[in-house]
Amino acid sequence: MRPWLCCAALVAVHSAGAFAREASPPEGAAADRKAAATEAALTDEERVRLLNGIMAVPFGGAVVPEGVPFGAGYIAGIDRLGIPALTETDASLGVSYLGGIRRDGATALPSGLAMGASWNPELMREGGALIAGEAHAKGFNVLLAGGINLVRDPRGGRNFEYLGEDPLHSGLLGGAAVAGIQSRHVISTLKHFALNPTETGRQFHNAIIADGAFRMSDLLAFEIAIEQGQPGSIMCAYNRVNGPQACGSDALLNGVLKRDWGYKGWVMSDWGAVRSTDFALAGLDQQSGSQLDAAVHFGKPLLDAAARDKRYRKQIGDMSRRVLRSIYAVGVDANPPVKAPIDVAAGAAVAQKIAGQGMVLLQNRGDILPLAATAKRILVVGGYADAGVLSGGGSSQSQGEGGPVVSLPMVAEGMFAPIMAQNYHRSSPLKAIRARAPKAEVVYRDGRYAADAALAAQNADIVIVFATQWTTEGLDVPDLSLPGGQDDVIAAVAKANSNVVVVLQTGGPVMMPWQRDVGAIVEAWYPGARGGEAIAAVLFGDVNPSGRLPVTFPASVAQLPRPALPGADSVEPDFAGYGKPGQTLDIDYNIEGADVGYRWFARKAEKPLYAFGFGLSYTRFDRLGLAVSGGAAPTASFTIRNSGARDGADVGQVYLVETPQGKIRRLVAFSRVDLKPGEARSVTVPIDPRLLAEWTARGWKISGGTYRFALGASADELLEEVGVQLTERIWNYAK
Ligand code: BGC
């Protein structure tokens, strides 16, 4: 049967049963057995069919079968055995817009760092379930979601897609998002495995790191997220890792992922990341979007290899079994997508809730915020605030109905030009401010000219400047300045008016040379489909800001492990990132090793502009009563009290600050608590023993001796400390 027949049938048959009862997927061992039985019934031609994906868009000679939604990927199913086709869409931040090829509209969630700033796994779960529901309604059953690369460089172009710089935080939040997605019987990936923190020369740069440092940082984030979320698939990264391409790395895929961690799902390649058929022997199970590779490596070539080489013959059995296992474990076969309209209002409500919890109040001199509803003249400057809110670029880009309200092309040449645009969602902060201050005169200036903005500022009671930094997949930023002269506009306005609020919409950390001259600073990240409303709600105090930074904001790039962006001097900025033939770029991550972000700042005793974990509130919190228990299942307990006058939420953070080896800084536990004025809550949080250990040649090792912990308001504002005795413990993965 031709593949398109199977999928057209799939969509048609099930579109009628919009309220069909969900079928529960088989538990682990039952999914194993079912996958083994189905795999045994496959022909080799059918096995490799499951291992070869195309981009589901009409380009590069691909024929998208009728009824299959345009999306990032498509893998034909096998009708005679009831194996569904896999229909894939990008979805880290919402079902993607595909450069406008699909204009059906989807909820755009806030950026990954906004979600990370919520420190709220439950919210991640809710966001994941929402996206999966929308994806299902559009005919998709696989989400290319779960971006959890650690932010190692604040200039990384895709930082906005990721959750933060700490392995526990990214692992728990990323795992919760995956669990939320898969609760709707849609497979989720975690990506990009691994050590893919920058975009410059992304197809060839070689990320170098020692095993121990790797296991305790980026790999630990994946390991925790896999345990929490049980993703059906892992997407390997574009870059090389310690030599081989990540998607052809035996050490990473066969070694760490499948052998050590016992991962049972399948590894799909990133789009255009496969170089040869022997990647299959290194542990890659599926070639994705094969039009983007130089050749189809996993179709006919894999079949031919299996016919002449026993190793491939055995391998295609394991590879196809893994795909089947995830289909069954997530219940994709029994719960096919049902095409239906999406609930735009429900999606918007979730997007606004996430934006509200993710916004970080960085500065609030003289309690200038929340704004008084009595302000008479409010000036709003810049950032297209009259129209909408900024979003990040690349494959993760999603758009609501009607597409972007403003779309500024950033690149005119090349195949990726259509997706390289600075896009704004239809959620105007200006309108939302006007709605909250109906008696005020609210004036807007576009901020192109500092003098014009400053003149208008002279007559205002309050000035709100919207500053933006667009970042995108494919390109890193050369430095951390706000582009286009925005620093000058803020400085000029701050000279003219002493009540200036700066709202940042940035991909990640930026420099703030005007910090001391303004009253308040709110980091709104890319705030998603209802970002304008969410910003206004924070500015006027309807929502009490509770976001805490998931990344360190450096005071200067000189403080970073690599003050110069690797490759900035040798690699042409280019979305595809293949570079010139034979071009190489080694990036040495052993400089910081496992001490990413705040850990590096602690090691170097550097003071950042704003620390990891930092964020202000309109109320006050007392954090007290830290107690840590040792033993095989250590825990941390603490109490948070709201001692101010407003409802608010705080994130209790516990850091390991000393081990028998010396000083250290590691987040080992956290908990977000919502509190009424005067209310106190005590929480007990488990401490993952891997966070107390070092990775050694013998596995994880906790040395016997005293360990000291501190309750923190942030990674560099440590409050109470306690010590606990731990006995030596060494453990490793079953070989
Ligand atoms: C990105 C992936 C994405 C894929 C499919 C790649 O360029 O790196 O994150 O899922 O494209 O669109």
Short mmCIF file of C-alpha atoms in Angstrom, two decimals, residues 2 17 20 77 154 200 268 303 334 379 449 531 541 547 551 567 617 619 623 635 692 725 727 732:
data_model
loop_
_atom_site.label_atom_id
_atom_site.label_comp_id
_atom_site.label_asym_id
_atom_site.label_seq_id
_atom_site.Cartn_x
_atom_site.Cartn_y
_atom_site.Cartn_z
CA ARG A 2 1.30 3.44 -0.83
CA GLY A 17 -14.74 10.78 16.68
CA ALA A 20 -13.61 9.30 21.43
CA GLY A 77 3.23 4.01 8.75
CA PRO A 154 24.42 34.17 27.02
CA THR A 200 27.90 29.55 15.19
CA MET A 268 15.93 10.82 15.71
CA LEU A 303 18.19 -1.95 3.47
CA ALA A 334 -4.71 3.78 19.99
CA LEU A 379 4.52 57.71 27.83
CA TYR A 449 14.99 58.87 17.74
CA GLY A 531 2.39 39.01 26.35
CA GLY A 541 0.09 44.97 40.08
CA GLY A 547 9.75 34.92 38.12
CA VAL A 551 20.27 32.23 33.88
CA GLY A 567 33.98 31.28 15.89
CA SER A 617 8.27 40.86 44.26
CA THR A 619 5.59 41.63 48.69
CA ARG A 623 13.10 32.33 54.14
CA THR A 635 15.97 15.86 51.74
CA LEU A 692 25.99 15.63 45.95
CA GLN A 725 27.57 14.31 57.57
CA THR A 727 29.08 8.54 54.36
CA ASN A 732 27.26 3.04 38.72
#
